[in-house]
PDB file of C-alpha atoms in Angstrom:
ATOM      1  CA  UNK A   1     195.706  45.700 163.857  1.00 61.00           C
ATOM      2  CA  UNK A   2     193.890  48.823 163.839  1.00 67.00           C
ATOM      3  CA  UNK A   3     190.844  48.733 161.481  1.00 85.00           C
ATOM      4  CA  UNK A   4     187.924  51.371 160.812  1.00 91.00           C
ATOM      5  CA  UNK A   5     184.501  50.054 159.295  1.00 94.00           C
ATOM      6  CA  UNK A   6     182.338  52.685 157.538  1.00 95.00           C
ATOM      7  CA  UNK A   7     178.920  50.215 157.870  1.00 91.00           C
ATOM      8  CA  UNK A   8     177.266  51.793 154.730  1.00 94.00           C
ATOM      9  CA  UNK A   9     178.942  52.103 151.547  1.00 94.00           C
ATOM     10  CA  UNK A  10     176.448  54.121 149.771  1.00 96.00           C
ATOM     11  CA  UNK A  11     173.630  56.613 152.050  1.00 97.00           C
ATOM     12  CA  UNK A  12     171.027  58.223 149.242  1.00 97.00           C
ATOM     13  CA  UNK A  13     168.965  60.797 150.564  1.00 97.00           C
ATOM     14  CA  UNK A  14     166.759  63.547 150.091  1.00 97.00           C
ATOM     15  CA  UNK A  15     167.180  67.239 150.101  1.00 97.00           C
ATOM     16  CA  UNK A  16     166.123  68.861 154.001  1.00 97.00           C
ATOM     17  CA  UNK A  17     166.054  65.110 155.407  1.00 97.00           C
ATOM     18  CA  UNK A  18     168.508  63.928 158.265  1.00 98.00           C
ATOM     19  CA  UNK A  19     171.609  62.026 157.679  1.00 98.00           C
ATOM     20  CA  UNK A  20     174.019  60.146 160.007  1.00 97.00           C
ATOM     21  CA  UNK A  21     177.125  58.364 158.390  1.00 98.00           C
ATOM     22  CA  UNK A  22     178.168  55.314 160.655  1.00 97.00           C
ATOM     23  CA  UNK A  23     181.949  54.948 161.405  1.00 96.00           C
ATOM     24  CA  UNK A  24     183.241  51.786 164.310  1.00 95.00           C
ATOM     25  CA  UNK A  25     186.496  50.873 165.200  1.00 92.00           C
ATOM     26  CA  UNK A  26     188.520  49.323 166.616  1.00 86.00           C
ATOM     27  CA  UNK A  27     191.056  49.732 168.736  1.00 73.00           C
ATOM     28  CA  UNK A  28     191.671  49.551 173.045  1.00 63.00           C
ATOM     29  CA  UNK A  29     194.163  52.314 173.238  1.00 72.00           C
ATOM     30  CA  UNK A  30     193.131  56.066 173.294  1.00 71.00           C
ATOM     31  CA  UNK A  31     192.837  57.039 169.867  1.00 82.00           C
ATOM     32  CA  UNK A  32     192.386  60.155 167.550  1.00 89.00           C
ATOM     33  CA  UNK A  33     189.211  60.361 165.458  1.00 92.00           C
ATOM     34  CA  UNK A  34     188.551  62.129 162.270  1.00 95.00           C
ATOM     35  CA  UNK A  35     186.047  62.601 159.251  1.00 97.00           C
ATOM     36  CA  UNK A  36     187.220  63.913 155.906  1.00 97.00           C
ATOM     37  CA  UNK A  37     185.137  64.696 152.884  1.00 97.00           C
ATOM     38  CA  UNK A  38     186.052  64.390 149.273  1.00 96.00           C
ATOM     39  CA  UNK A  39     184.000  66.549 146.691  1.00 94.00           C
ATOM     40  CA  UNK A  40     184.258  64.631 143.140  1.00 88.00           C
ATOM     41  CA  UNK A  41     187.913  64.911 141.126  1.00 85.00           C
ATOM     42  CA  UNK A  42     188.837  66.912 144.527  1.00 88.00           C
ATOM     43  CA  UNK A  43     191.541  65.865 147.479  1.00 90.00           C
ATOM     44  CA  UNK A  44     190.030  65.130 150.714  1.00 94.00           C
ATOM     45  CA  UNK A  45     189.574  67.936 153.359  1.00 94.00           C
ATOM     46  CA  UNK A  46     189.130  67.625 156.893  1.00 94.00           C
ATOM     47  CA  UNK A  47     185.253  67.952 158.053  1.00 96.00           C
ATOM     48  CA  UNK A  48     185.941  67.594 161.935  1.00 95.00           C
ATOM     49  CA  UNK A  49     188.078  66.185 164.517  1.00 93.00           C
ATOM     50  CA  UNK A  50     188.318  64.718 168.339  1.00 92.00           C
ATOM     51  CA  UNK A  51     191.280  64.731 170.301  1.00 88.00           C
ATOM     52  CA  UNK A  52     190.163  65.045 173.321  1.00 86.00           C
ATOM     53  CA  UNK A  53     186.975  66.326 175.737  1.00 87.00           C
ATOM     54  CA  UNK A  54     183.431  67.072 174.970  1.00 89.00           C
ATOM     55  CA  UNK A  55     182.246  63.868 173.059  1.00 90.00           C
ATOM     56  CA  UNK A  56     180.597  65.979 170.477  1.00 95.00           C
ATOM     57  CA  UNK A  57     182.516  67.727 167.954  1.00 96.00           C
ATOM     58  CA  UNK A  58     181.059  70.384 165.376  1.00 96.00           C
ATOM     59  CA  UNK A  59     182.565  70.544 162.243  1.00 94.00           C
ATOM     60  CA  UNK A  60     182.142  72.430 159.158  1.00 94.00           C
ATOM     61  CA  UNK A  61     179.043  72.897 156.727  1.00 93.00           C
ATOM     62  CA  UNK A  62     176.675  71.915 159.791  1.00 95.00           C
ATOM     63  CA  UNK A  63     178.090  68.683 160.452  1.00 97.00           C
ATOM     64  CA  UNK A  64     178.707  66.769 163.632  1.00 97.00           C
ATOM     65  CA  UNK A  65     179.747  63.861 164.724  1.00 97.00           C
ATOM     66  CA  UNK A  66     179.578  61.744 168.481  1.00 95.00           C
ATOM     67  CA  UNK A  67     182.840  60.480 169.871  1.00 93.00           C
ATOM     68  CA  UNK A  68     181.215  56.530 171.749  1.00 92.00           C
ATOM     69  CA  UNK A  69     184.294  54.939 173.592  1.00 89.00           C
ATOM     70  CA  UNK A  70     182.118  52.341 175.136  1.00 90.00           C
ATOM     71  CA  UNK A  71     180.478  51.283 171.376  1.00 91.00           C
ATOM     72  CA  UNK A  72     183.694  52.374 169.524  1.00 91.00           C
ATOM     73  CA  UNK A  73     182.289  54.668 167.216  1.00 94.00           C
ATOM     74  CA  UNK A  74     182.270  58.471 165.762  1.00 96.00           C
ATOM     75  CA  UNK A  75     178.610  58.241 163.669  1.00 97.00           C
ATOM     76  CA  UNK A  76     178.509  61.475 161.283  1.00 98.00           C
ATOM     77  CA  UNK A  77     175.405  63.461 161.850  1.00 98.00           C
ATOM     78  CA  UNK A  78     173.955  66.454 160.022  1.00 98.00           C
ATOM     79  CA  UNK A  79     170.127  67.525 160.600  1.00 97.00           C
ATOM     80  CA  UNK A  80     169.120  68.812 156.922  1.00 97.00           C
ATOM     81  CA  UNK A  81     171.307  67.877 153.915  1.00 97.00           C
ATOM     82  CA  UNK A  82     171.530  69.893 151.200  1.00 97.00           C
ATOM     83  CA  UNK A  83     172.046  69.094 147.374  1.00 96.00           C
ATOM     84  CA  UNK A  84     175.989  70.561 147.973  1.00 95.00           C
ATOM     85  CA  UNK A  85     176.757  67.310 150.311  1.00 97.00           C
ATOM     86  CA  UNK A  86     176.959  64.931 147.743  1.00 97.00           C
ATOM     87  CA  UNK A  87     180.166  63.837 147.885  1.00 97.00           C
ATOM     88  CA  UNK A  88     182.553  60.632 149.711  1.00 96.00           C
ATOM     89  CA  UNK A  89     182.661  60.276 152.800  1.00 97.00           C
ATOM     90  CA  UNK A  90     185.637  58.970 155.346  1.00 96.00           C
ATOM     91  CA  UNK A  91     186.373  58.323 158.640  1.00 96.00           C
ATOM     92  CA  UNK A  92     189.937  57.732 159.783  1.00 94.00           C
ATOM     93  CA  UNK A  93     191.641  56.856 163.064  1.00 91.00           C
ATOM     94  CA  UNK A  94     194.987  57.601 164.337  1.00 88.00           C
ATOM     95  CA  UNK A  95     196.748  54.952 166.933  1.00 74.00           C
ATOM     96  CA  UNK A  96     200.459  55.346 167.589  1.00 64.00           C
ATOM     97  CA  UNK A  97     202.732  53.384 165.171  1.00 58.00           C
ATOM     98  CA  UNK A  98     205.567  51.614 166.677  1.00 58.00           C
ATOM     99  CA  UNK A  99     209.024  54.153 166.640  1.00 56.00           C
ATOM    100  CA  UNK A 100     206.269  56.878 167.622  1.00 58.00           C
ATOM    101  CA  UNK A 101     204.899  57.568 164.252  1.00 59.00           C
ATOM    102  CA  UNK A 102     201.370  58.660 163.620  1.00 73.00           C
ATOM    103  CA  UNK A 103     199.685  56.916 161.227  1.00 82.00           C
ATOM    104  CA  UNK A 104     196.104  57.466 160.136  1.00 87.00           C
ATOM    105  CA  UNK A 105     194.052  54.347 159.010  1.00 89.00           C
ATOM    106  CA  UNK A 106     190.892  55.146 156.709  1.00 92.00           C
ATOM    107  CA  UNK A 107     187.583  53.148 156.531  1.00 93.00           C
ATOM    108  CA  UNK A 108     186.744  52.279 152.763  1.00 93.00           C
ATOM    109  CA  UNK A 109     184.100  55.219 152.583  1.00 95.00           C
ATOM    110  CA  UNK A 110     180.723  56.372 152.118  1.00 97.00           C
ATOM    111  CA  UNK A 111     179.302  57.838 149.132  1.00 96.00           C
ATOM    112  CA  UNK A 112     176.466  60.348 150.281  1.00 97.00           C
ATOM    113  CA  UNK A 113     173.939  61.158 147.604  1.00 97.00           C
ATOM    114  CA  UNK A 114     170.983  63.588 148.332  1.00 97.00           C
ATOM    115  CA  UNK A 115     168.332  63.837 145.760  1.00 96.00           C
ATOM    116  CA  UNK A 116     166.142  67.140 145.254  1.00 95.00           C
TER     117      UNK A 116
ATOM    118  CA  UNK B   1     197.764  77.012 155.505  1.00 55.00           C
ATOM    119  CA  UNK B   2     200.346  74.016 154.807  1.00 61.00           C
ATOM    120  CA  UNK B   3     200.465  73.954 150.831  1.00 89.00           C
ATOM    121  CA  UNK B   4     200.771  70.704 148.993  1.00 94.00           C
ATOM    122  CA  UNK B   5     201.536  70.501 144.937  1.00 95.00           C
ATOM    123  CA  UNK B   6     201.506  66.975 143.511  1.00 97.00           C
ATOM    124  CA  UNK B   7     202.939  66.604 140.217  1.00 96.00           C
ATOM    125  CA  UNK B   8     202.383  65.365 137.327  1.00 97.00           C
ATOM    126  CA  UNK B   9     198.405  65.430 138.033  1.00 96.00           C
ATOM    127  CA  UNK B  10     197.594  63.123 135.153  1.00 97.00           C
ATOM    128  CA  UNK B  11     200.098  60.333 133.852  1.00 97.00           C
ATOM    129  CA  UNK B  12     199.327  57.679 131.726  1.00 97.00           C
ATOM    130  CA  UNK B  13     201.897  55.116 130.895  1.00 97.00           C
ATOM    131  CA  UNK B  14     202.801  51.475 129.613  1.00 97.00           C
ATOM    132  CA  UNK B  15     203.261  48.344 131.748  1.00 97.00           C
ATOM    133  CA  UNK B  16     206.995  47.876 132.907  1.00 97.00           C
ATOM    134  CA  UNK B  17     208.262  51.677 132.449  1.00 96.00           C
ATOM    135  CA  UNK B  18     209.717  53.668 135.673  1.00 96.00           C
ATOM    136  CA  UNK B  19     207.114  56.330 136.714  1.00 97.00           C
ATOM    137  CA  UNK B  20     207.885  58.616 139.761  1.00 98.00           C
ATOM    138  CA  UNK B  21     204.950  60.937 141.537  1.00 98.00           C
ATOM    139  CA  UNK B  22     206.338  64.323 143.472  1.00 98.00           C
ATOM    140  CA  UNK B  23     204.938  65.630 145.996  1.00 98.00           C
ATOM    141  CA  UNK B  24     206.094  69.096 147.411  1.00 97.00           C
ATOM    142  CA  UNK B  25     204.953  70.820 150.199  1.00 95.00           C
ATOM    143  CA  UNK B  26     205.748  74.584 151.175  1.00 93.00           C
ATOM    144  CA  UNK B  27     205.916  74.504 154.722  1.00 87.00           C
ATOM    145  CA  UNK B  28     208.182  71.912 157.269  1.00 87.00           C
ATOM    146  CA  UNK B  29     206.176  69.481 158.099  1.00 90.00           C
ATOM    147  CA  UNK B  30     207.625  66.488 159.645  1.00 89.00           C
ATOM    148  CA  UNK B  31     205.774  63.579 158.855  1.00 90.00           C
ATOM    149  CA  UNK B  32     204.160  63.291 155.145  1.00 93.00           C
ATOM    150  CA  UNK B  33     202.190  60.211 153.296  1.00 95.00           C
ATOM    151  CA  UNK B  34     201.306  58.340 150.119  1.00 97.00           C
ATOM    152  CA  UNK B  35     198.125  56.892 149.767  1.00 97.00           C
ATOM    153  CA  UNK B  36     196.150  55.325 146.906  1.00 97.00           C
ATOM    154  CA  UNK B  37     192.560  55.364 146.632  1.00 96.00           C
ATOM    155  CA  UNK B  38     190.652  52.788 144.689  1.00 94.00           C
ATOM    156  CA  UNK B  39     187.418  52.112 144.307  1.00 88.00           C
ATOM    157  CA  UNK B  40     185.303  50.064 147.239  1.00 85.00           C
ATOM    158  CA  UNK B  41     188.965  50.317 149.580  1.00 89.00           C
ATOM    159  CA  UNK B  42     189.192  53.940 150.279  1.00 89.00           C
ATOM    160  CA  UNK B  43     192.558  55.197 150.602  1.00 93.00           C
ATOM    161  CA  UNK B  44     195.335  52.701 151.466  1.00 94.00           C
ATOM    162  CA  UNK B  45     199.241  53.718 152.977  1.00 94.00           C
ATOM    163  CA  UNK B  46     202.004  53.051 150.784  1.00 97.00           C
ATOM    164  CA  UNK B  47     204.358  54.558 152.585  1.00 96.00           C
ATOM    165  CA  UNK B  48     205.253  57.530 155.267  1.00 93.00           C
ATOM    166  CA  UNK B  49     208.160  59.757 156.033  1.00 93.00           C
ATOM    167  CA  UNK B  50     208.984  60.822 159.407  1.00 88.00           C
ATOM    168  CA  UNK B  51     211.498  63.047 158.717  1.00 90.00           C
ATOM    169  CA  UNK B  52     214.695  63.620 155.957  1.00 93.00           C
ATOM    170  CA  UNK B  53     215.642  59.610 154.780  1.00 93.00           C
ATOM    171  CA  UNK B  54     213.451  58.629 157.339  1.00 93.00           C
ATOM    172  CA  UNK B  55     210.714  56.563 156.005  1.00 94.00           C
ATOM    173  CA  UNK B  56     208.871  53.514 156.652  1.00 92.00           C
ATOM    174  CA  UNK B  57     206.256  51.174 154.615  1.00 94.00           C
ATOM    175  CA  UNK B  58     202.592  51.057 154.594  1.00 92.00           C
ATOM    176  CA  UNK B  59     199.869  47.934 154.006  1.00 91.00           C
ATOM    177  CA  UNK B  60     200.473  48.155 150.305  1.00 95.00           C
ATOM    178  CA  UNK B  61     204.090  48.999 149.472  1.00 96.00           C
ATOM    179  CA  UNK B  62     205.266  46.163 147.565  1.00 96.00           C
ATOM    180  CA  UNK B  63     205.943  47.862 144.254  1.00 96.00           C
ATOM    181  CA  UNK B  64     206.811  50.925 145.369  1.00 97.00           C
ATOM    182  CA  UNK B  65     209.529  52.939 146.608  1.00 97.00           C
ATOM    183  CA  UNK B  66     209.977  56.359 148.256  1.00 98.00           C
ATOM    184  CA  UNK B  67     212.746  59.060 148.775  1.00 97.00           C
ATOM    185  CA  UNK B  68     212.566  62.026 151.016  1.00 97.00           C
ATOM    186  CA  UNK B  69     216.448  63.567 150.411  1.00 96.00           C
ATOM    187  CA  UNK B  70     214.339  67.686 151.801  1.00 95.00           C
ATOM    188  CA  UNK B  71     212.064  68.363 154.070  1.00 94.00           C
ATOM    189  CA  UNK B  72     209.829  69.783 151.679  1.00 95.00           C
ATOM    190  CA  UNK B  73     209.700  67.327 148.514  1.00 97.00           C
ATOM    191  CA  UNK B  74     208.672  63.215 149.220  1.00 98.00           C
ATOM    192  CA  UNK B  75     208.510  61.074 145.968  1.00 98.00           C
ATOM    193  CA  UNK B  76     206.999  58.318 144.962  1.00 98.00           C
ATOM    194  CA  UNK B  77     208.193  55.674 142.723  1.00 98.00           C
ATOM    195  CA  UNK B  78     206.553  52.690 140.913  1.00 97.00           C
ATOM    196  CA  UNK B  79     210.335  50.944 139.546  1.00 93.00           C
ATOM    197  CA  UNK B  80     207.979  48.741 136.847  1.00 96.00           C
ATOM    198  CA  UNK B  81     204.577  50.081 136.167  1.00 97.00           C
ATOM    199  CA  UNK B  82     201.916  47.451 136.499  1.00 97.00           C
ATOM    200  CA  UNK B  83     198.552  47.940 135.226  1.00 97.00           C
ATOM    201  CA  UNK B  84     197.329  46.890 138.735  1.00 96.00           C
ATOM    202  CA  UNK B  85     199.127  50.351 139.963  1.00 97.00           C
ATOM    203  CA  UNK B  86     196.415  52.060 137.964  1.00 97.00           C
ATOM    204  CA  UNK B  87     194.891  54.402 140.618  1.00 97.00           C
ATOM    205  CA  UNK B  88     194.859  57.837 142.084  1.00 97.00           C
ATOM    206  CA  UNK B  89     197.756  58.706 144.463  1.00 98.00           C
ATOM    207  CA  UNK B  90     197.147  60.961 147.321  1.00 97.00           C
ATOM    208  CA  UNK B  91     200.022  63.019 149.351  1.00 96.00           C
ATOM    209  CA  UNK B  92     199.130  63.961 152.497  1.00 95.00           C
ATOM    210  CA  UNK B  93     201.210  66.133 155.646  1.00 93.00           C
ATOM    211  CA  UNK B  94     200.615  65.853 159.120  1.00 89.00           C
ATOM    212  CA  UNK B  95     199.358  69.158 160.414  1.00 84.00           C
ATOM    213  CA  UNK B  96     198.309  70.350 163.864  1.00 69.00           C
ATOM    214  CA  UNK B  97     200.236  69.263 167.423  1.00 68.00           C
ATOM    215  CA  UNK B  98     203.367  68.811 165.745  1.00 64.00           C
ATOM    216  CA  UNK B  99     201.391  66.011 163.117  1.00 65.00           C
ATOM    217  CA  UNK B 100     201.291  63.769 166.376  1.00 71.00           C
ATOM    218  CA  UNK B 101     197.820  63.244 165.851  1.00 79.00           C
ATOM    219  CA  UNK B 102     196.933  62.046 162.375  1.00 83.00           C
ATOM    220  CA  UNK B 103     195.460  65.573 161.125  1.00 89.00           C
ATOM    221  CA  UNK B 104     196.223  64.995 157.759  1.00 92.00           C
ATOM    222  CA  UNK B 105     196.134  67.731 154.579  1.00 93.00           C
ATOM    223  CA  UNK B 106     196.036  66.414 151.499  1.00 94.00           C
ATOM    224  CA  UNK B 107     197.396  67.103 147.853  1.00 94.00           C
ATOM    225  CA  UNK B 108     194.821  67.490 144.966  1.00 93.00           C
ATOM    226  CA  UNK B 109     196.032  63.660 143.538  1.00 95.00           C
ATOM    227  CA  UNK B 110     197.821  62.316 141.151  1.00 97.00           C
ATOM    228  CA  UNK B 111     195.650  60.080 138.303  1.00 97.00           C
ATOM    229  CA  UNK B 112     197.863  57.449 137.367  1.00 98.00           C
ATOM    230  CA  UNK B 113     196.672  54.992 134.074  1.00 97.00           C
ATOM    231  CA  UNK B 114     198.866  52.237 133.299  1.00 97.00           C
ATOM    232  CA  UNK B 115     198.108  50.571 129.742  1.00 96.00           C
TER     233      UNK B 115
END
């Protein structure tokens, strides 16, 4: 069974400082990666994607993340956090469900907590 | 943008009554999802749709039911509320490459308290 494994439940840190978000999976088929944010009492929203090609994928608000086939994993990367990026974080994967359906699994999450 | 409207957004109800979540969405999107989010396990399926009456169950369905009978409208039901169903329920669609990749958009939740 497909299964996504977000290594750090909880990432405090401060204002300006670098962040990276770990996300493995796993999975031997080609698969579709994804990180979503959720601001508090807010639905999640989609921070970036990879489908396919270059193994680095920008997303929104300065974020990136680094697609790793050979170590299974899409780590969530942003250079200098800002107050405005506290929130949940999630990665999800997408394998093809038997019948041809699409469904996305989720890793449990990581709450991201930057002090001033 | 795809448009997703949950309702009701908060509910609050007593163990063993009938509660049933809506969620609508305002363009055709094939393939839409329930999920519930709890605390320490992220969001969990319940169940998906893959078209009208087409639907199929997720890793935590027992409990729950679904009907898709439009395109547009997928609902949720909990037949006899249990206060372990206490939780916030998430509808998502499947946007982007005809939602054969997992791009989901998500409704603002449903907050569901069962006493």
């Amino acid at each position: 069974a497909q299964s996504v494994t977000q290594l750090d439940s909880q990432v405090p840190v401060f204002e300006e400082a670098p962040v990276e978000l770990r996300c493995n999976y796993s999975s031997s088929v080609s698969v579709y990666l994804f990180w979503y944010v959720q601001y508090p009492n807010q639905g999640l929203q989609l921070l970036l994607k990879y489908l396919s090609g270059s193994t680095l994928v920008k997303g929104i608000n300065g974020f990136e993340a680094e697609f790793n086939k050979s170590q299974t994993s899409f780590h969530l990367r942003k250079p200098s956090v800002h107050i405005s990026d506290t929130a949940e974080y999630f990665c999800a994967v997408t394998i093809t469900h038997s019948g041809g359906s699409y469904i996305p699994t989720f890793g449990r999450g990581t709450s991201l907590i930057v002090h001033p | 943008d795809a448009g997703i409207t949950q309702s009701p957004r908060h509910k609050v109800t007593e163990t063993g009554t009938p509660v049933t979540l809506r969620c609508h969405q305002t363009e055709n999107h094939r393939y839409m999802y329930w999920y519930r989010q709890d605390p320490g396990h992220g969001l969990r399926l319940i169940h998906y749709s893959y078209g009208v009456k087409d639907t199929d169950k997720g890793e935590v369905s027992d409990g729950y039911s679904v009907s898709r009978s439009k395109t547009e409208d997928f609902l949720l039901t909990l037949e006899s509320a249990t206060s372990s169903q206490t939780s916030v329920y998430f509808c998502a669609i499947s946007v982007g490459l005809a939602g054969k990749v997992g791009e989901l958009f998500f409704g603002e939740g449903s907050r569901l308290t069962v006493l």
